[in-house]
Each structure stands twice: as C-alpha cells, then as structure tokens.
PDB file of N, CA and C and ligand atoms in Angstrom:
ATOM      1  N   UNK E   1     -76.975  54.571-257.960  1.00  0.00           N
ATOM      2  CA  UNK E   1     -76.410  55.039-256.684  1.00  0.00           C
ATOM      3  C   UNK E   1     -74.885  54.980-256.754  1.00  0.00           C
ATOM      4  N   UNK E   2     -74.274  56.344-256.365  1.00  0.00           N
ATOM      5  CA  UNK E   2     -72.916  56.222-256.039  1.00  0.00           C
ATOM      6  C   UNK E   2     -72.345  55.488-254.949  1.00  0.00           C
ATOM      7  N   UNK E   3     -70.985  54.722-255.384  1.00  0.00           N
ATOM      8  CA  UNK E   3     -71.146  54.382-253.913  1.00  0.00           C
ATOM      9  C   UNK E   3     -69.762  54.741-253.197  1.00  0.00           C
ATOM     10  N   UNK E   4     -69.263  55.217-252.623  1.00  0.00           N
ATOM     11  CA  UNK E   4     -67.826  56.218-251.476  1.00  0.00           C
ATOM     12  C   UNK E   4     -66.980  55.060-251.754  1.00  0.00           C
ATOM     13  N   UNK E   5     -65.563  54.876-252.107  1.00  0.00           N
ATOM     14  CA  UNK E   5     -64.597  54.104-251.798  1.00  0.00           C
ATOM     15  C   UNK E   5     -64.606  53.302-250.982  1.00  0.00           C
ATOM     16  N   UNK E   6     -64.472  54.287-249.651  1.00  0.00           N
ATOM     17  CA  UNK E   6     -64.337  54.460-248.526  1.00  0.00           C
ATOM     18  C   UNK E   6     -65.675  52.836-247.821  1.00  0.00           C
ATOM     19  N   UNK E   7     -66.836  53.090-248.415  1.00  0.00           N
ATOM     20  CA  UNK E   7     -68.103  52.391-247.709  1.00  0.00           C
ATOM     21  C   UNK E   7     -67.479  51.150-248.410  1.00  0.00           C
ATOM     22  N   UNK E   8     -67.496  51.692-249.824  1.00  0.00           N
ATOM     23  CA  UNK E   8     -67.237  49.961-250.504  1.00  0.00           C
ATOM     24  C   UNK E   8     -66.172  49.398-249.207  1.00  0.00           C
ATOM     25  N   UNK E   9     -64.979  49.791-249.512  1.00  0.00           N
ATOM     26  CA  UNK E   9     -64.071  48.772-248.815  1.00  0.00           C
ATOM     27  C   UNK E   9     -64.114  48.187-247.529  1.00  0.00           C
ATOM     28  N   UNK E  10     -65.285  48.739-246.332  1.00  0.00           N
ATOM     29  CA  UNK E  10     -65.601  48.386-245.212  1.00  0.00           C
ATOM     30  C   UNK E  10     -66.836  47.555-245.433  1.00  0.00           C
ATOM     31  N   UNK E  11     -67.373  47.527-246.564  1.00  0.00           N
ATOM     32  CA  UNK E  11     -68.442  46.926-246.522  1.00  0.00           C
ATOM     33  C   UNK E  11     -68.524  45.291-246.790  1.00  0.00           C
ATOM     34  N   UNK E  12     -69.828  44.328-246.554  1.00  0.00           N
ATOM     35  CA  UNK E  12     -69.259  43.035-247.158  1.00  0.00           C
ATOM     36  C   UNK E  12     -69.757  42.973-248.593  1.00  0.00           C
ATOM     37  N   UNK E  13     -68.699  42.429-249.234  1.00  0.00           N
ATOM     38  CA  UNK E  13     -68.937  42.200-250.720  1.00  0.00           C
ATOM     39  C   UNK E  13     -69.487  40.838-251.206  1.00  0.00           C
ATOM     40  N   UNK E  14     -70.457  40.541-251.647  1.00  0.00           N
ATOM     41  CA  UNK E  14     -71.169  39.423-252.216  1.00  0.00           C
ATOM     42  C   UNK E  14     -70.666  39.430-253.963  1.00  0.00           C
ATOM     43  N   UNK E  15     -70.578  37.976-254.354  1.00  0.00           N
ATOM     44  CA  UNK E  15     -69.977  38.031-255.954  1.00  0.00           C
ATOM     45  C   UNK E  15     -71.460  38.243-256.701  1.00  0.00           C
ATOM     46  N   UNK E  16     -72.659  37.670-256.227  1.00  0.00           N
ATOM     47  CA  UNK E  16     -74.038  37.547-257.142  1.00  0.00           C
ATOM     48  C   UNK E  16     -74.865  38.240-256.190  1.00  0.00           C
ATOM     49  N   UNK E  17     -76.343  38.505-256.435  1.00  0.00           N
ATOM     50  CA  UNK E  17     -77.201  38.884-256.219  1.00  0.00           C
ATOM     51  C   UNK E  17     -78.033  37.935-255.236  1.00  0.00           C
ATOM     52  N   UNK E  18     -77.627  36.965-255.614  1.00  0.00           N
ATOM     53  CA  UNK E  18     -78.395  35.948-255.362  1.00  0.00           C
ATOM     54  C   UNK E  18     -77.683  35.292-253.978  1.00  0.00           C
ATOM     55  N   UNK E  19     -76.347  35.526-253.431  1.00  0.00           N
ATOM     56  CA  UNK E  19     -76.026  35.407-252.535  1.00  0.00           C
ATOM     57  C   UNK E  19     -76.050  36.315-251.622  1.00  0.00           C
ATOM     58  N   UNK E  20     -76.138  37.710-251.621  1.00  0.00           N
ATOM     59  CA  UNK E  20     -76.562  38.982-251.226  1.00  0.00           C
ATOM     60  C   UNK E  20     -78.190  38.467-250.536  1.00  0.00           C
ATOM     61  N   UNK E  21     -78.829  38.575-251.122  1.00  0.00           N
ATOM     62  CA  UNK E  21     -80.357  38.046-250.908  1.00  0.00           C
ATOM     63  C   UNK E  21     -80.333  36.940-249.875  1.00  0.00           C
ATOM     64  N   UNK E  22     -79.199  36.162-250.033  1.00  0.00           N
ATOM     65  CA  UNK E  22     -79.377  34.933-249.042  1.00  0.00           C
ATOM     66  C   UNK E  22     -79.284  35.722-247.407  1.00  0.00           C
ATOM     67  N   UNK E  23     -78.704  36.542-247.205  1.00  0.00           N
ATOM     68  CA  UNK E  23     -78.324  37.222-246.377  1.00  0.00           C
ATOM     69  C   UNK E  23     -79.418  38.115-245.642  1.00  0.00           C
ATOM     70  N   UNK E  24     -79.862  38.550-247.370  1.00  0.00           N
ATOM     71  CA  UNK E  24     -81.165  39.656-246.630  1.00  0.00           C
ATOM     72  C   UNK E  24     -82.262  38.866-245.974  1.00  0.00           C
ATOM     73  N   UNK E  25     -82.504  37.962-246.404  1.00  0.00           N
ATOM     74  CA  UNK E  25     -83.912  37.173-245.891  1.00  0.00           C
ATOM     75  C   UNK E  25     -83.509  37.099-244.784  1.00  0.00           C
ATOM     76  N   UNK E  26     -81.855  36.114-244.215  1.00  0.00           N
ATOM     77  CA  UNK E  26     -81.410  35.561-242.865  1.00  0.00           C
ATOM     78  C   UNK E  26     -81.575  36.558-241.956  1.00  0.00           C
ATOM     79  N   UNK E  27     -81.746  38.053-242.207  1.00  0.00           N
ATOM     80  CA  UNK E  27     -81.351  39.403-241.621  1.00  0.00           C
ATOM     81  C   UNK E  27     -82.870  39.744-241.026  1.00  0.00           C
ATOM     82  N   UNK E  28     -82.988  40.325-239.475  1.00  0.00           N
ATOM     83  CA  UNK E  28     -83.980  40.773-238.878  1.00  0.00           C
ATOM     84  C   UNK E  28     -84.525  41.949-239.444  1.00  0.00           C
ATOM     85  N   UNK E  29     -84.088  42.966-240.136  1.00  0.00           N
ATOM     86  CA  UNK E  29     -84.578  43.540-240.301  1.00  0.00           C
ATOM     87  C   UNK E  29     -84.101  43.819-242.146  1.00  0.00           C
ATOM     88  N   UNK E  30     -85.016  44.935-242.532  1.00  0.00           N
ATOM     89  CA  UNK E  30     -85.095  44.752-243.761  1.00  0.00           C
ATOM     90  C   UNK E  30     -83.541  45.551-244.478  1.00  0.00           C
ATOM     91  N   UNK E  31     -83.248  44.733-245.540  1.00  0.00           N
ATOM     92  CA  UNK E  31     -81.960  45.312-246.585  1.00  0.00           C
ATOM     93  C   UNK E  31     -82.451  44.849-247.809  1.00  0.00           C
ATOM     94  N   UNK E  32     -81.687  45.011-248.717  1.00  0.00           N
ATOM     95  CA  UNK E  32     -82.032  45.640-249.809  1.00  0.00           C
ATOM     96  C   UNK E  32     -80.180  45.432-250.852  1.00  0.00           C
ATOM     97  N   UNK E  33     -79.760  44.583-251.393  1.00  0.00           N
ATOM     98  CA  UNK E  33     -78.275  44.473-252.175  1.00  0.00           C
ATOM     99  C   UNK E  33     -78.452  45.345-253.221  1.00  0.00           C
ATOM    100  N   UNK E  34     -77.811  45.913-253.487  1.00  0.00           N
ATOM    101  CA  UNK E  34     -77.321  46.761-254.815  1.00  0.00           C
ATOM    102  C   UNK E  34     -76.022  46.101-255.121  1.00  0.00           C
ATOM    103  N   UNK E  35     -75.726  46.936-256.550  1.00  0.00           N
ATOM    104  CA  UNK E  35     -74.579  46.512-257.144  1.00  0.00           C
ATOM    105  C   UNK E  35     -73.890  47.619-257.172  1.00  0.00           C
ATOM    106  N   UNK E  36     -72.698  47.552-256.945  1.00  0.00           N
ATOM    107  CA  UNK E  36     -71.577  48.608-256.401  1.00  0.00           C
ATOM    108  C   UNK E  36     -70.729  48.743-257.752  1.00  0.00           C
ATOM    109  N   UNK E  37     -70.771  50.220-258.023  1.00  0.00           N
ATOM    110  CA  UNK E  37     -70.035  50.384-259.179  1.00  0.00           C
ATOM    111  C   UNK E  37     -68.339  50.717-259.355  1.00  0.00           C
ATOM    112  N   UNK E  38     -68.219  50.214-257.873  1.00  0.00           N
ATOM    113  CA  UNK E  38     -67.015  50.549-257.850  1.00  0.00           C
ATOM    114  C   UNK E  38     -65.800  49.627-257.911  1.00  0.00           C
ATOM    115  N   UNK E  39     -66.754  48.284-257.267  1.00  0.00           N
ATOM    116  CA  UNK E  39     -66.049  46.956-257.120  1.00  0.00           C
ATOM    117  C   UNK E  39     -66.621  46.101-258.152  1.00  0.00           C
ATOM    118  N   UNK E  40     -67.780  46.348-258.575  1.00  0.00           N
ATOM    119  CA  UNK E  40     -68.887  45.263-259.250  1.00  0.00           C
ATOM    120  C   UNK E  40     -69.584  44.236-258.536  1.00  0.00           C
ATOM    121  N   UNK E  41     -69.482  44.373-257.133  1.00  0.00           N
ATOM    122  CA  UNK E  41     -70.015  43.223-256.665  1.00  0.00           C
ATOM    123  C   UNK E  41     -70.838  43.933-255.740  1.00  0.00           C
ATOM    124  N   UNK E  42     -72.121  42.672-255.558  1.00  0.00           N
ATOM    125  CA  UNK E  42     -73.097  43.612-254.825  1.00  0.00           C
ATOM    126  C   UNK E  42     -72.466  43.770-253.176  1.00  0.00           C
ATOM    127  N   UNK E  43     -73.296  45.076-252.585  1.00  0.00           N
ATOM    128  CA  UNK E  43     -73.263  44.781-251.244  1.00  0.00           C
ATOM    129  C   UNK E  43     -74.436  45.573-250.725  1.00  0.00           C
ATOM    130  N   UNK E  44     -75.130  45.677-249.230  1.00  0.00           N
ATOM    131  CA  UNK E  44     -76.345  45.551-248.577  1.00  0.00           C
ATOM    132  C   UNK E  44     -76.120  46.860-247.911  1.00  0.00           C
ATOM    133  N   UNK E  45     -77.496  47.356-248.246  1.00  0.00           N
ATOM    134  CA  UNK E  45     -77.750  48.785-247.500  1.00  0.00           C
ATOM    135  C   UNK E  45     -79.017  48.591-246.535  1.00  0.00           C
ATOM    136  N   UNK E  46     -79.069  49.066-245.610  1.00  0.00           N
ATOM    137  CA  UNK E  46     -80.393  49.114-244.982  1.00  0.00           C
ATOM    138  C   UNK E  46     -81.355  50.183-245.365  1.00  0.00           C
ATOM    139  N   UNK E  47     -80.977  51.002-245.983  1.00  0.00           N
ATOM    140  CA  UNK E  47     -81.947  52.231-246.891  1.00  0.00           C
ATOM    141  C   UNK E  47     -82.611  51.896-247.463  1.00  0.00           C
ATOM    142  N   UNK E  48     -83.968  51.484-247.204  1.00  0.00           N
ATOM    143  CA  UNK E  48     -84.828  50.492-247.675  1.00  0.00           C
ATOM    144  C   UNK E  48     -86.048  52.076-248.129  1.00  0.00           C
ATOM    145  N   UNK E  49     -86.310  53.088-247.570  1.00  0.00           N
ATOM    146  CA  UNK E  49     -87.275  53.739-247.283  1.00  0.00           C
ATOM    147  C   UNK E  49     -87.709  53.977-249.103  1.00  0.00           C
ATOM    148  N   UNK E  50     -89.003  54.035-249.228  1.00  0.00           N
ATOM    149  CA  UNK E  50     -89.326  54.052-250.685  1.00  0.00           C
ATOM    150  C   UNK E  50     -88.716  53.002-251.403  1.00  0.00           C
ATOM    151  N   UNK E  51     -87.990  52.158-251.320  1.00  0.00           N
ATOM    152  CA  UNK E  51     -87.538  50.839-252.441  1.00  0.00           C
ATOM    153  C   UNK E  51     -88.603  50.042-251.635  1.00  0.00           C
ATOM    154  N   UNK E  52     -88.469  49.017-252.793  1.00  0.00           N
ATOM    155  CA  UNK E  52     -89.280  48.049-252.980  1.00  0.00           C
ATOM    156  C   UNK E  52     -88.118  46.565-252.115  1.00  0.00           C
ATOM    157  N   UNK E  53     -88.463  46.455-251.133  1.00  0.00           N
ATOM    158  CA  UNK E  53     -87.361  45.356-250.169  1.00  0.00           C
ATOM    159  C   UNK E  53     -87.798  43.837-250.558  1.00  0.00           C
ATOM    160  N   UNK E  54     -86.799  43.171-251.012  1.00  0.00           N
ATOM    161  CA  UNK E  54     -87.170  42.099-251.377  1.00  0.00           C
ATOM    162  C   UNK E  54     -87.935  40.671-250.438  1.00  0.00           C
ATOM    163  N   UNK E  55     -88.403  40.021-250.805  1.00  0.00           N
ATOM    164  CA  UNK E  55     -89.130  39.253-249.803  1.00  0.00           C
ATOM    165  C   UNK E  55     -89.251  37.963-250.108  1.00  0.00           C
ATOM    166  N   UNK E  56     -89.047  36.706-249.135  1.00  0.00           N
ATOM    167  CA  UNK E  56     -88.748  35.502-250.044  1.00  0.00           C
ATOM    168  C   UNK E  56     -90.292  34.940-250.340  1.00  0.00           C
ATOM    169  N   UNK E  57     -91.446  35.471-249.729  1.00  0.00           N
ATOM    170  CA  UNK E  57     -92.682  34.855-250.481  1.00  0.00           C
ATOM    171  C   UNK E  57     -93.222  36.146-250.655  1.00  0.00           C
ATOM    172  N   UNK E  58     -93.212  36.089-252.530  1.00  0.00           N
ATOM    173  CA  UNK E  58     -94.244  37.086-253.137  1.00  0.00           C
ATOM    174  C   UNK E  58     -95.487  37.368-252.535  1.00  0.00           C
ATOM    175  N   UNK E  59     -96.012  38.713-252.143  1.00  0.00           N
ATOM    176  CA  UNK E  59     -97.149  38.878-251.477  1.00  0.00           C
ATOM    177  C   UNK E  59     -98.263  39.266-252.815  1.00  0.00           C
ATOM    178  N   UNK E  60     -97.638  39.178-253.865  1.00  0.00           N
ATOM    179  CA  UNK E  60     -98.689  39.263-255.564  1.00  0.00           C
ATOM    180  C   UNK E  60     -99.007  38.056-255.947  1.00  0.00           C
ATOM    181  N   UNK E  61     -99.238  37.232-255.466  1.00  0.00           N
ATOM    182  CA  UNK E  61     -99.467  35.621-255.482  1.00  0.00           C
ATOM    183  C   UNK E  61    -100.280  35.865-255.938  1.00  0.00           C
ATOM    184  N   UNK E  62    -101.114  34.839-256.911  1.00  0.00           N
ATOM    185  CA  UNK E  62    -102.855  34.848-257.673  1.00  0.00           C
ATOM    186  C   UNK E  62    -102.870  33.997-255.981  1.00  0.00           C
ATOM    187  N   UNK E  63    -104.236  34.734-255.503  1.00  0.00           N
ATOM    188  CA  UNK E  63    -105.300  34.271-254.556  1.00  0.00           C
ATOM    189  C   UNK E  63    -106.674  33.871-255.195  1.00  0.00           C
ATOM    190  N   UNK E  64    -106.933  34.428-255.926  1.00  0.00           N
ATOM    191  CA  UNK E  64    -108.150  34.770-256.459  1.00  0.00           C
ATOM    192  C   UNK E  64    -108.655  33.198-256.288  1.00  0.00           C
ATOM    193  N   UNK E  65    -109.907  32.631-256.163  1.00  0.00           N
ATOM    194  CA  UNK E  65    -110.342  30.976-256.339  1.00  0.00           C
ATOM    195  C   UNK E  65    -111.202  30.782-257.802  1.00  0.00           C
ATOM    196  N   UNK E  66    -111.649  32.514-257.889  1.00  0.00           N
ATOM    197  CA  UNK E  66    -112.328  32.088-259.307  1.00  0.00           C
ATOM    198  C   UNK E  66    -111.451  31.637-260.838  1.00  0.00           C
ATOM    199  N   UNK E  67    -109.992  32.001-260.631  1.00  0.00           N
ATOM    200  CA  UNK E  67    -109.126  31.820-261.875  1.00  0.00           C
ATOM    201  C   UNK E  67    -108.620  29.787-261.783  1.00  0.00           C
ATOM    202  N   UNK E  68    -109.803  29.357-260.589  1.00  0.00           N
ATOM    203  CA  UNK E  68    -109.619  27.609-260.689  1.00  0.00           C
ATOM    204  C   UNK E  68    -110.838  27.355-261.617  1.00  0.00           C
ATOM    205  N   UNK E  69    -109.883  26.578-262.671  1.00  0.00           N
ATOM    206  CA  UNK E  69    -111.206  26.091-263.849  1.00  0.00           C
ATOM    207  C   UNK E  69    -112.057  25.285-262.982  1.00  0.00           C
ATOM    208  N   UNK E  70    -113.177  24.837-263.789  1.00  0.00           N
ATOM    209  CA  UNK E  70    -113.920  23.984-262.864  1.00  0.00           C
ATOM    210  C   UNK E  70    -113.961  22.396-263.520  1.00  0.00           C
ATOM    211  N   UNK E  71    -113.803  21.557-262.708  1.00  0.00           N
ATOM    212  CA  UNK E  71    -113.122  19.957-262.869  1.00  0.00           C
ATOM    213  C   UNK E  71    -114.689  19.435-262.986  1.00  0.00           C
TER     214      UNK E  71
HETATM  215 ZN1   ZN G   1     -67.976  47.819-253.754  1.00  0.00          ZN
END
C-alpha cells in the first residue's frame, strides 16, 4: 500500500508493530497497523474490509478434546 505524504504526516506514527497493536485492541472498533513506506514506521487504518484484523485471542485455538492423550 501506498501511502500520501500528506496522510503520513497527520497520522499517528508508532516505532514497532507491536505498539501499533497495543492501540488496536484498546480501540472500539476494528484497525488494522501497516507499515508506512514513507516514514518506516507503522501507522493505523480503519480499512479493515477483506484483511484479516488482528485479534488479541486467536479464534484457531485447538478446541478439539480428542487431541487430549488419555492419562
Ligand atoms: Zn508514515
């Protein structure tokens, strides 16, 4: 993704990914950090539609009860 000068410099800039994310979870509704090729540092779009939005508990969890050996 390109990203406008213009957006970068109004936008907030996070140094990691991982602080970006801290943000998205805190956030009501869903975002999504990319990395900005203009600054290098990520920052948050709400254009979530078709991406995959990150989530702080994996919903691919093993559920399954049969993959418990038996004691
Ligand atoms: Zn930027």
């Amino acid at each position: 993704m390109r990203t406008r000068l213009s957006i970068c410099r109004k936008k907030a800039r996070y140094t990691s990914e991982a602080e970006a994310l801290e943000v998205v979870f805190a956030a009501p509704y869903p975002l999504r950090p990319y990395r900005c090729d203009r600054c290098g540092k990520f920052h948050l779009t709400s254009r979530t539609k078709g991406k995959r939005v990150p989530r702080r508990t994996p919903s691919n969890a093993p559920a399954s009860p049969a993959s418990c050996p038996p004691v």
